[in-house]
Amino acid sequence: MDFSTFLIQLLNSLQYGLLLFLVASGLTLIFGIMGIINLAHGSFYMMGAYMAFSLTALSGNLLVAIVVGIALSVLIGFLLEWALFSRLYKRDHLDQVLLTYGLILIFEELRSLIVGDDVHGVPIPELLSASIQLSETLSYPVYRLFMSAVCILLAIVMYWLIRYTRLGMMIRAGSSNREMVQALGINIDLIYRIVFGLGVTLAAFAGMLAAPVSSVYPGMGNQVLIICFVVVVIGGVGSVWGALVAALLIGLADTFGKVIAPDYAGLAVYVLMAAVLLWRPEGIFRRI
């Protein structure tokens, strides 16, 4: 493997890991702070990808589609939390699993009825369609660098939001002791609604970003869901920083595993998870 090939694989692993973080951070917020096992999280990722496809077809511009899709995702997140998830906080995990599994089936049927079962492509905006030449024969797409930059920016914003803002303080307090936060006069129901809306929007936004490079196809959220739970387990339940570190490790293991030992690449992620759990059963990080 020459240096140019190594650099491309490294960039691919970072881009995959950062995109995975974007999806998994929403899951770890919902799971770690609200205590909800959300099996439908992958469906929100799929929803975002199909929004990118449909809205780009209508507007002719992916960036416009993303802006509109983010607004719709926030609205859908708020509505789902108000109508369904707000009734699950005092119930056991079996009820949560049943409801969220039912949502997977509903989203799949709605997708089939509205868009169909074909595989679709989303065009990359002309502004981001160029490539950077790394050698005489190898180049790297600007859009993938754009995806990585956006994910890094969002990671910084999320860290600042949770650590240094009043809203972040209330989110951290609500994750530790819901009853005490309510006794202090804080509207914990509104805080949970915001957290759930943020989690849905992060997953949908990741789907919108990924649509031009991964295509849009039925069931695309199922595989992402499994890997996202692996990220949450490795990083530590409820830890956004842990989700970032875990997602980057998984990106490196998966990408270079496919290059070095393609026949066993599928095991690399789960071997990594087993090694981390043997070392730290609670995950790499334990706090938000």
PDB file of C-alpha atoms in Angstrom:
ATOM      1  CA  MET A   1       0.000   0.000   0.000  1.00  0.00           C
ATOM      2  CA  ASP A   2       1.596   3.274  -1.133  1.00  0.00           C
ATOM      3  CA  PHE A   3       1.144   6.559   0.716  1.00  0.00           C
ATOM      4  CA  SER A   4      -1.611   7.899  -1.585  1.00  0.00           C
ATOM      5  CA  THR A   5      -3.690   4.752  -1.167  1.00  0.00           C
ATOM      6  CA  PHE A   6      -3.120   4.804   2.588  1.00  0.00           C
ATOM      7  CA  LEU A   7      -4.196   8.463   2.736  1.00  0.00           C
ATOM      8  CA  ILE A   8      -7.383   7.747   0.778  1.00  0.00           C
ATOM      9  CA  GLN A   9      -8.272   4.838   3.076  1.00  0.00           C
ATOM     10  CA  LEU A  10      -7.538   6.985   6.127  1.00  0.00           C
ATOM     11  CA  LEU A  11      -9.785   9.759   4.815  1.00  0.00           C
ATOM     12  CA  ASN A  12     -12.498   7.204   4.020  1.00  0.00           C
ATOM     13  CA  SER A  13     -12.296   5.761   7.530  1.00  0.00           C
ATOM     14  CA  LEU A  14     -12.515   9.220   9.107  1.00  0.00           C
ATOM     15  CA  GLN A  15     -15.453  10.194   6.901  1.00  0.00           C
ATOM     16  CA  TYR A  16     -17.295   6.952   7.694  1.00  0.00           C
ATOM     17  CA  GLY A  17     -16.538   7.259  11.398  1.00  0.00           C
ATOM     18  CA  LEU A  18     -17.675  10.883  11.578  1.00  0.00           C
ATOM     19  CA  LEU A  19     -20.905  10.112   9.714  1.00  0.00           C
ATOM     20  CA  LEU A  20     -21.490   7.169  12.023  1.00  0.00           C
ATOM     21  CA  PHE A  21     -20.952   9.484  14.980  1.00  0.00           C
ATOM     22  CA  LEU A  22     -23.614  11.818  13.650  1.00  0.00           C
ATOM     23  CA  VAL A  23     -26.166   8.995  13.655  1.00  0.00           C
ATOM     24  CA  ALA A  24     -25.005   7.360  16.884  1.00  0.00           C
ATOM     25  CA  SER A  25     -24.860  10.613  18.865  1.00  0.00           C
ATOM     26  CA  GLY A  26     -28.610  10.976  18.426  1.00  0.00           C
ATOM     27  CA  LEU A  27     -29.112   7.414  19.603  1.00  0.00           C
ATOM     28  CA  THR A  28     -26.867   7.822  22.644  1.00  0.00           C
ATOM     29  CA  LEU A  29     -28.702  11.016  23.623  1.00  0.00           C
ATOM     30  CA  ILE A  30     -32.098   9.315  23.429  1.00  0.00           C
ATOM     31  CA  PHE A  31     -30.884   6.101  25.073  1.00  0.00           C
ATOM     32  CA  GLY A  32     -28.578   7.627  27.672  1.00  0.00           C
ATOM     33  CA  ILE A  33     -30.616  10.654  28.722  1.00  0.00           C
ATOM     34  CA  MET A  34     -34.225   9.552  28.200  1.00  0.00           C
ATOM     35  CA  GLY A  35     -33.731   5.843  28.857  1.00  0.00           C
ATOM     36  CA  ILE A  36     -35.535   4.921  25.629  1.00  0.00           C
ATOM     37  CA  ILE A  37     -34.367   1.927  23.587  1.00  0.00           C
ATOM     38  CA  ASN A  38     -35.143   3.324  20.154  1.00  0.00           C
ATOM     39  CA  LEU A  39     -34.992   0.562  17.548  1.00  0.00           C
ATOM     40  CA  ALA A  40     -36.498   2.985  15.030  1.00  0.00           C
ATOM     41  CA  HIS A  41     -33.407   5.209  15.029  1.00  0.00           C
ATOM     42  CA  GLY A  42     -32.151   3.658  11.799  1.00  0.00           C
ATOM     43  CA  SER A  43     -35.500   4.505  10.212  1.00  0.00           C
ATOM     44  CA  PHE A  44     -34.854   8.190  10.909  1.00  0.00           C
ATOM     45  CA  TYR A  45     -31.564   7.849   9.026  1.00  0.00           C
ATOM     46  CA  MET A  46     -33.452   6.265   6.112  1.00  0.00           C
ATOM     47  CA  MET A  47     -36.095   8.982   6.339  1.00  0.00           C
ATOM     48  CA  GLY A  48     -33.421  11.639   5.949  1.00  0.00           C
ATOM     49  CA  ALA A  49     -31.948   9.939   2.888  1.00  0.00           C
ATOM     50  CA  TYR A  50     -35.355   9.691   1.217  1.00  0.00           C
ATOM     51  CA  MET A  51     -36.080  13.316   2.123  1.00  0.00           C
ATOM     52  CA  ALA A  52     -32.849  14.287   0.384  1.00  0.00           C
ATOM     53  CA  PHE A  53     -33.897  12.323  -2.707  1.00  0.00           C
ATOM     54  CA  SER A  54     -37.472  13.642  -2.845  1.00  0.00           C
ATOM     55  CA  LEU A  55     -36.738  17.260  -1.946  1.00  0.00           C
ATOM     56  CA  THR A  56     -33.741  17.436  -4.296  1.00  0.00           C
ATOM     57  CA  ALA A  57     -35.970  16.215  -7.108  1.00  0.00           C
ATOM     58  CA  LEU A  58     -38.431  19.016  -6.293  1.00  0.00           C
ATOM     59  CA  SER A  59     -35.969  21.845  -5.631  1.00  0.00           C
ATOM     60  CA  GLY A  60     -33.094  20.810  -7.874  1.00  0.00           C
ATOM     61  CA  ASN A  61     -30.554  21.521  -5.131  1.00  0.00           C
ATOM     62  CA  LEU A  62     -29.345  19.205  -2.380  1.00  0.00           C
ATOM     63  CA  LEU A  63     -28.420  22.030  -0.010  1.00  0.00           C
ATOM     64  CA  VAL A  64     -31.951  23.473  -0.204  1.00  0.00           C
ATOM     65  CA  ALA A  65     -33.328  19.979   0.340  1.00  0.00           C
ATOM     66  CA  ILE A  66     -31.188  19.572   3.473  1.00  0.00           C
ATOM     67  CA  VAL A  67     -32.407  22.848   4.981  1.00  0.00           C
ATOM     68  CA  VAL A  68     -36.055  21.916   4.398  1.00  0.00           C
ATOM     69  CA  GLY A  69     -35.409  18.337   5.525  1.00  0.00           C
ATOM     70  CA  ILE A  70     -33.891  19.501   8.829  1.00  0.00           C
ATOM     71  CA  ALA A  71     -36.995  21.574   9.582  1.00  0.00           C
ATOM     72  CA  LEU A  72     -39.259  18.619   8.778  1.00  0.00           C
ATOM     73  CA  SER A  73     -37.124  16.271  10.899  1.00  0.00           C
ATOM     74  CA  VAL A  74     -37.390  18.535  13.944  1.00  0.00           C
ATOM     75  CA  LEU A  75     -41.162  18.682  13.510  1.00  0.00           C
ATOM     76  CA  ILE A  76     -41.450  14.907  13.105  1.00  0.00           C
ATOM     77  CA  GLY A  77     -39.265  14.347  16.175  1.00  0.00           C
ATOM     78  CA  PHE A  78     -41.393  16.650  18.318  1.00  0.00           C
ATOM     79  CA  LEU A  79     -44.623  15.034  17.111  1.00  0.00           C
ATOM     80  CA  LEU A  80     -43.389  11.481  17.733  1.00  0.00           C
ATOM     81  CA  GLU A  81     -42.178  12.325  21.228  1.00  0.00           C
ATOM     82  CA  TRP A  82     -45.451  14.075  22.102  1.00  0.00           C
ATOM     83  CA  ALA A  83     -47.721  11.419  20.619  1.00  0.00           C
ATOM     84  CA  LEU A  84     -45.838   8.200  21.460  1.00  0.00           C
ATOM     85  CA  PHE A  85     -42.552   8.321  23.337  1.00  0.00           C
ATOM     86  CA  SER A  86     -43.744  10.576  26.167  1.00  0.00           C
ATOM     87  CA  ARG A  87     -45.923   7.660  27.287  1.00  0.00           C
ATOM     88  CA  LEU A  88     -42.956   5.289  27.616  1.00  0.00           C
ATOM     89  CA  TYR A  89     -40.794   6.953  30.278  1.00  0.00           C
ATOM     90  CA  LYS A  90     -42.371   5.058  33.159  1.00  0.00           C
ATOM     91  CA  ARG A  91     -42.734   1.759  31.305  1.00  0.00           C
ATOM     92  CA  ASP A  92     -40.254  -1.075  31.012  1.00  0.00           C
ATOM     93  CA  HIS A  93     -37.936  -1.670  28.083  1.00  0.00           C
ATOM     94  CA  LEU A  94     -40.159  -4.331  26.507  1.00  0.00           C
ATOM     95  CA  ASP A  95     -42.848  -1.738  25.777  1.00  0.00           C
ATOM     96  CA  GLN A  96     -40.216   0.530  24.235  1.00  0.00           C
ATOM     97  CA  VAL A  97     -38.905  -2.270  22.026  1.00  0.00           C
ATOM     98  CA  LEU A  98     -42.404  -3.195  20.845  1.00  0.00           C
ATOM     99  CA  LEU A  99     -43.332   0.403  20.002  1.00  0.00           C
ATOM    100  CA  THR A 100     -40.104   1.248  18.213  1.00  0.00           C
ATOM    101  CA  TYR A 101     -40.125  -2.036  16.276  1.00  0.00           C
ATOM    102  CA  GLY A 102     -43.663  -1.196  15.187  1.00  0.00           C
ATOM    103  CA  LEU A 103     -42.384   2.188  13.996  1.00  0.00           C
ATOM    104  CA  ILE A 104     -39.774   0.423  11.848  1.00  0.00           C
ATOM    105  CA  LEU A 105     -42.564  -1.479  10.068  1.00  0.00           C
ATOM    106  CA  ILE A 106     -44.658   1.675   9.672  1.00  0.00           C
ATOM    107  CA  PHE A 107     -41.771   3.687   8.216  1.00  0.00           C
ATOM    108  CA  GLU A 108     -40.914   0.883   5.786  1.00  0.00           C
ATOM    109  CA  GLU A 109     -44.514   0.657   4.562  1.00  0.00           C
ATOM    110  CA  LEU A 110     -44.790   4.428   4.210  1.00  0.00           C
ATOM    111  CA  ARG A 111     -41.526   4.488   2.278  1.00  0.00           C
ATOM    112  CA  SER A 112     -42.777   1.748  -0.045  1.00  0.00           C
ATOM    113  CA  LEU A 113     -46.120   3.482  -0.645  1.00  0.00           C
ATOM    114  CA  ILE A 114     -44.732   6.991  -1.168  1.00  0.00           C
ATOM    115  CA  VAL A 115     -41.427   6.417  -2.984  1.00  0.00           C
ATOM    116  CA  GLY A 116     -41.445   2.767  -4.036  1.00  0.00           C
ATOM    117  CA  ASP A 117     -38.875   0.017  -3.663  1.00  0.00           C
ATOM    118  CA  ASP A 118     -36.325   1.127  -6.257  1.00  0.00           C
ATOM    119  CA  VAL A 119     -32.763   2.244  -5.569  1.00  0.00           C
ATOM    120  CA  HIS A 120     -32.293   5.965  -6.117  1.00  0.00           C
ATOM    121  CA  GLY A 121     -29.351   8.283  -6.512  1.00  0.00           C
ATOM    122  CA  VAL A 122     -28.986  11.863  -5.295  1.00  0.00           C
ATOM    123  CA  PRO A 123     -26.812  14.225  -7.357  1.00  0.00           C
ATOM    124  CA  ILE A 124     -23.935  15.992  -5.642  1.00  0.00           C
ATOM    125  CA  PRO A 125     -24.176  19.818  -5.820  1.00  0.00           C
ATOM    126  CA  GLU A 126     -22.028  21.207  -8.608  1.00  0.00           C
ATOM    127  CA  LEU A 127     -20.153  23.368  -6.118  1.00  0.00           C
ATOM    128  CA  LEU A 128     -18.924  20.217  -4.310  1.00  0.00           C
ATOM    129  CA  SER A 129     -18.565  17.869  -7.253  1.00  0.00           C
ATOM    130  CA  ALA A 130     -14.826  18.395  -7.844  1.00  0.00           C
ATOM    131  CA  SER A 131     -11.997  16.129  -6.691  1.00  0.00           C
ATOM    132  CA  ILE A 132      -8.595  16.826  -5.174  1.00  0.00           C
ATOM    133  CA  GLN A 133      -5.721  15.145  -6.988  1.00  0.00           C
ATOM    134  CA  LEU A 134      -3.539  13.135  -4.615  1.00  0.00           C
ATOM    135  CA  SER A 135      -1.348  11.483  -7.235  1.00  0.00           C
ATOM    136  CA  GLU A 136      -1.234  10.948 -10.982  1.00  0.00           C
ATOM    137  CA  THR A 137      -3.917   8.241 -10.752  1.00  0.00           C
ATOM    138  CA  LEU A 138      -5.706   8.857  -7.432  1.00  0.00           C
ATOM    139  CA  SER A 139      -8.029  11.670  -6.359  1.00  0.00           C
ATOM    140  CA  TYR A 140     -10.422  12.310  -3.472  1.00  0.00           C
ATOM    141  CA  PRO A 141     -13.915  13.826  -3.798  1.00  0.00           C
ATOM    142  CA  VAL A 142     -14.461  17.263  -2.302  1.00  0.00           C
ATOM    143  CA  TYR A 143     -17.952  16.231  -1.172  1.00  0.00           C
ATOM    144  CA  ARG A 144     -16.535  13.588   1.181  1.00  0.00           C
ATOM    145  CA  LEU A 145     -14.259  16.219   2.731  1.00  0.00           C
ATOM    146  CA  PHE A 146     -17.301  18.475   3.063  1.00  0.00           C
ATOM    147  CA  MET A 147     -19.162  15.686   4.895  1.00  0.00           C
ATOM    148  CA  SER A 148     -16.268  15.226   7.319  1.00  0.00           C
ATOM    149  CA  ALA A 149     -15.989  18.970   7.960  1.00  0.00           C
ATOM    150  CA  VAL A 150     -19.719  19.274   8.684  1.00  0.00           C
ATOM    151  CA  CYS A 151     -19.601  16.328  11.099  1.00  0.00           C
ATOM    152  CA  ILE A 152     -16.594  17.801  12.950  1.00  0.00           C
ATOM    153  CA  LEU A 153     -18.355  21.160  13.219  1.00  0.00           C
ATOM    154  CA  LEU A 154     -21.504  19.513  14.610  1.00  0.00           C
ATOM    155  CA  ALA A 155     -19.437  17.518  17.121  1.00  0.00           C
ATOM    156  CA  ILE A 156     -17.914  20.776  18.413  1.00  0.00           C
ATOM    157  CA  VAL A 157     -21.327  22.464  18.583  1.00  0.00           C
ATOM    158  CA  MET A 158     -22.833  19.512  20.466  1.00  0.00           C
ATOM    159  CA  TYR A 159     -19.973  19.473  22.964  1.00  0.00           C
ATOM    160  CA  TRP A 160     -20.388  23.211  23.554  1.00  0.00           C
ATOM    161  CA  LEU A 161     -24.175  22.898  23.818  1.00  0.00           C
ATOM    162  CA  ILE A 162     -24.081  20.108  26.400  1.00  0.00           C
ATOM    163  CA  ARG A 163     -21.130  21.392  28.443  1.00  0.00           C
ATOM    164  CA  TYR A 164     -21.443  25.174  28.451  1.00  0.00           C
ATOM    165  CA  THR A 165     -25.080  26.196  27.960  1.00  0.00           C
ATOM    166  CA  ARG A 166     -28.039  26.398  30.312  1.00  0.00           C
ATOM    167  CA  LEU A 167     -29.931  23.915  28.128  1.00  0.00           C
ATOM    168  CA  GLY A 168     -27.024  21.481  28.350  1.00  0.00           C
ATOM    169  CA  MET A 169     -26.966  21.835  32.120  1.00  0.00           C
ATOM    170  CA  MET A 170     -30.681  20.962  32.274  1.00  0.00           C
ATOM    171  CA  ILE A 171     -30.177  18.008  29.921  1.00  0.00           C
ATOM    172  CA  ARG A 172     -27.370  16.632  32.102  1.00  0.00           C
ATOM    173  CA  ALA A 173     -29.408  17.164  35.243  1.00  0.00           C
ATOM    174  CA  GLY A 174     -32.467  15.507  33.691  1.00  0.00           C
ATOM    175  CA  SER A 175     -30.438  12.457  32.751  1.00  0.00           C
ATOM    176  CA  SER A 176     -29.317  12.046  36.380  1.00  0.00           C
ATOM    177  CA  ASN A 177     -32.505  12.738  38.321  1.00  0.00           C
ATOM    178  CA  ARG A 178     -35.725  13.514  36.465  1.00  0.00           C
ATOM    179  CA  GLU A 179     -37.816  13.955  39.633  1.00  0.00           C
ATOM    180  CA  MET A 180     -35.410  16.430  41.239  1.00  0.00           C
ATOM    181  CA  VAL A 181     -35.284  18.528  38.073  1.00  0.00           C
ATOM    182  CA  GLN A 182     -39.086  18.658  38.019  1.00  0.00           C
ATOM    183  CA  ALA A 183     -39.128  19.652  41.703  1.00  0.00           C
ATOM    184  CA  LEU A 184     -36.872  22.611  40.840  1.00  0.00           C
ATOM    185  CA  GLY A 185     -39.521  23.905  38.452  1.00  0.00           C
ATOM    186  CA  ILE A 186     -37.855  22.906  35.170  1.00  0.00           C
ATOM    187  CA  ASN A 187     -40.151  21.582  32.451  1.00  0.00           C
ATOM    188  CA  ILE A 188     -38.480  18.201  32.023  1.00  0.00           C
ATOM    189  CA  ASP A 189     -41.069  17.106  29.469  1.00  0.00           C
ATOM    190  CA  LEU A 190     -39.987  19.968  27.213  1.00  0.00           C
ATOM    191  CA  ILE A 191     -36.316  19.095  27.759  1.00  0.00           C
ATOM    192  CA  TYR A 192     -36.973  15.484  26.750  1.00  0.00           C
ATOM    193  CA  ARG A 193     -38.899  16.671  23.695  1.00  0.00           C
ATOM    194  CA  ILE A 194     -35.959  18.817  22.635  1.00  0.00           C
ATOM    195  CA  VAL A 195     -33.520  15.941  23.171  1.00  0.00           C
ATOM    196  CA  PHE A 196     -35.655  13.544  21.143  1.00  0.00           C
ATOM    197  CA  GLY A 197     -36.117  16.091  18.369  1.00  0.00           C
ATOM    198  CA  LEU A 198     -32.344  16.649  18.325  1.00  0.00           C
ATOM    199  CA  GLY A 199     -31.696  12.892  18.138  1.00  0.00           C
ATOM    200  CA  VAL A 200     -34.124  12.428  15.242  1.00  0.00           C
ATOM    201  CA  THR A 201     -32.704  15.428  13.402  1.00  0.00           C
ATOM    202  CA  LEU A 202     -29.101  14.234  13.752  1.00  0.00           C
ATOM    203  CA  ALA A 203     -29.988  10.820  12.314  1.00  0.00           C
ATOM    204  CA  ALA A 204     -32.013  12.327   9.469  1.00  0.00           C
ATOM    205  CA  PHE A 205     -29.298  14.875   8.694  1.00  0.00           C
ATOM    206  CA  ALA A 206     -26.730  12.068   8.506  1.00  0.00           C
ATOM    207  CA  GLY A 207     -28.976  10.285   6.011  1.00  0.00           C
ATOM    208  CA  MET A 208     -29.235  13.450   3.917  1.00  0.00           C
ATOM    209  CA  LEU A 209     -25.460  13.892   3.870  1.00  0.00           C
ATOM    210  CA  ALA A 210     -24.848  10.238   3.017  1.00  0.00           C
ATOM    211  CA  ALA A 211     -27.472   9.982   0.266  1.00  0.00           C
ATOM    212  CA  PRO A 212     -25.239  11.193  -2.626  1.00  0.00           C
ATOM    213  CA  VAL A 213     -22.405   8.752  -1.766  1.00  0.00           C
ATOM    214  CA  SER A 214     -24.319   5.669  -0.599  1.00  0.00           C
ATOM    215  CA  SER A 215     -27.477   5.817  -2.752  1.00  0.00           C
ATOM    216  CA  VAL A 216     -30.995   5.618  -1.316  1.00  0.00           C
ATOM    217  CA  TYR A 217     -32.514   2.154  -0.990  1.00  0.00           C
ATOM    218  CA  PRO A 218     -35.063   0.181   1.076  1.00  0.00           C
ATOM    219  CA  GLY A 219     -33.900  -1.008   4.481  1.00  0.00           C
ATOM    220  CA  MET A 220     -30.812   1.186   4.495  1.00  0.00           C
ATOM    221  CA  GLY A 221     -31.422   2.099   8.131  1.00  0.00           C
ATOM    222  CA  ASN A 222     -31.277  -1.450   9.477  1.00  0.00           C
ATOM    223  CA  GLN A 223     -27.541  -1.964   9.051  1.00  0.00           C
ATOM    224  CA  VAL A 224     -26.804   1.504  10.429  1.00  0.00           C
ATOM    225  CA  LEU A 225     -28.909   0.762  13.527  1.00  0.00           C
ATOM    226  CA  ILE A 226     -26.803  -2.275  14.461  1.00  0.00           C
ATOM    227  CA  ILE A 227     -23.526  -0.390  14.101  1.00  0.00           C
ATOM    228  CA  CYS A 228     -24.952   2.555  16.063  1.00  0.00           C
ATOM    229  CA  PHE A 229     -25.725   0.322  19.034  1.00  0.00           C
ATOM    230  CA  VAL A 230     -22.149  -0.987  18.832  1.00  0.00           C
ATOM    231  CA  VAL A 231     -20.935   2.638  18.946  1.00  0.00           C
ATOM    232  CA  VAL A 232     -23.084   3.345  22.024  1.00  0.00           C
ATOM    233  CA  VAL A 233     -21.812   0.208  23.781  1.00  0.00           C
ATOM    234  CA  ILE A 234     -18.147   0.939  23.024  1.00  0.00           C
ATOM    235  CA  GLY A 235     -18.337   4.658  23.780  1.00  0.00           C
ATOM    236  CA  GLY A 236     -20.456   4.369  26.907  1.00  0.00           C
ATOM    237  CA  VAL A 237     -24.204   4.830  27.246  1.00  0.00           C
ATOM    238  CA  GLY A 238     -25.113   8.520  27.170  1.00  0.00           C
ATOM    239  CA  SER A 239     -21.603   9.794  26.341  1.00  0.00           C
ATOM    240  CA  VAL A 240     -21.442  11.960  23.218  1.00  0.00           C
ATOM    241  CA  TRP A 241     -17.637  12.196  23.470  1.00  0.00           C
ATOM    242  CA  GLY A 242     -17.521   8.407  23.815  1.00  0.00           C
ATOM    243  CA  ALA A 243     -19.702   8.048  20.716  1.00  0.00           C
ATOM    244  CA  LEU A 244     -17.224  10.163  18.738  1.00  0.00           C
ATOM    245  CA  VAL A 245     -14.192   8.124  19.827  1.00  0.00           C
ATOM    246  CA  ALA A 246     -16.010   4.807  19.294  1.00  0.00           C
ATOM    247  CA  ALA A 247     -17.278   5.824  15.838  1.00  0.00           C
ATOM    248  CA  LEU A 248     -13.770   6.826  14.722  1.00  0.00           C
ATOM    249  CA  LEU A 249     -12.341   3.528  16.000  1.00  0.00           C
ATOM    250  CA  ILE A 250     -15.039   1.589  14.154  1.00  0.00           C
ATOM    251  CA  GLY A 251     -14.381   3.594  10.989  1.00  0.00           C
ATOM    252  CA  LEU A 252     -10.682   2.721  11.127  1.00  0.00           C
ATOM    253  CA  ALA A 253     -11.326  -0.957  11.942  1.00  0.00           C
ATOM    254  CA  ASP A 254     -13.939  -1.393   9.210  1.00  0.00           C
ATOM    255  CA  THR A 255     -12.132   0.491   6.431  1.00  0.00           C
ATOM    256  CA  PHE A 256      -8.654  -0.932   6.946  1.00  0.00           C
ATOM    257  CA  GLY A 257     -10.122  -4.354   7.734  1.00  0.00           C
ATOM    258  CA  LYS A 258     -11.624  -4.438   4.231  1.00  0.00           C
ATOM    259  CA  VAL A 259      -8.228  -3.539   2.757  1.00  0.00           C
ATOM    260  CA  ILE A 260      -5.994  -5.813   4.845  1.00  0.00           C
ATOM    261  CA  ALA A 261      -8.257  -8.853   5.397  1.00  0.00           C
ATOM    262  CA  PRO A 262     -11.444  -8.476   3.318  1.00  0.00           C
ATOM    263  CA  ASP A 263     -12.676 -12.003   4.134  1.00  0.00           C
ATOM    264  CA  TYR A 264     -12.750 -11.180   7.857  1.00  0.00           C
ATOM    265  CA  ALA A 265     -13.560  -7.464   7.692  1.00  0.00           C
ATOM    266  CA  GLY A 266     -17.092  -8.022   8.988  1.00  0.00           C
ATOM    267  CA  LEU A 267     -15.687  -9.358  12.262  1.00  0.00           C
ATOM    268  CA  ALA A 268     -13.327  -6.466  12.921  1.00  0.00           C
ATOM    269  CA  VAL A 269     -15.967  -4.177  14.443  1.00  0.00           C
ATOM    270  CA  TYR A 270     -17.280  -6.854  16.799  1.00  0.00           C
ATOM    271  CA  VAL A 271     -13.782  -7.964  17.820  1.00  0.00           C
ATOM    272  CA  LEU A 272     -13.108  -4.319  18.674  1.00  0.00           C
ATOM    273  CA  MET A 273     -16.300  -4.175  20.745  1.00  0.00           C
ATOM    274  CA  ALA A 274     -15.399  -7.364  22.617  1.00  0.00           C
ATOM    275  CA  ALA A 275     -11.882  -6.069  23.357  1.00  0.00           C
ATOM    276  CA  VAL A 276     -13.210  -2.754  24.712  1.00  0.00           C
ATOM    277  CA  LEU A 277     -15.828  -4.474  26.881  1.00  0.00           C
ATOM    278  CA  LEU A 278     -13.200  -6.804  28.348  1.00  0.00           C
ATOM    279  CA  TRP A 279     -11.119  -3.745  29.190  1.00  0.00           C
ATOM    280  CA  ARG A 280     -13.946  -1.424  30.304  1.00  0.00           C
ATOM    281  CA  PRO A 281     -17.370  -3.116  30.628  1.00  0.00           C
ATOM    282  CA  GLU A 282     -19.091   0.272  31.069  1.00  0.00           C
ATOM    283  CA  GLY A 283     -17.628   1.608  27.801  1.00  0.00           C
ATOM    284  CA  ILE A 284     -14.778   4.034  27.175  1.00  0.00           C
ATOM    285  CA  PHE A 285     -16.600   6.996  28.746  1.00  0.00           C
ATOM    286  CA  ARG A 286     -19.421   7.050  31.263  1.00  0.00           C
ATOM    287  CA  ARG A 287     -20.583  10.649  31.349  1.00  0.00           C
ATOM    288  CA  ILE A 288     -22.363  12.894  28.851  1.00  0.00           C
TER     289      ILE A 288
END
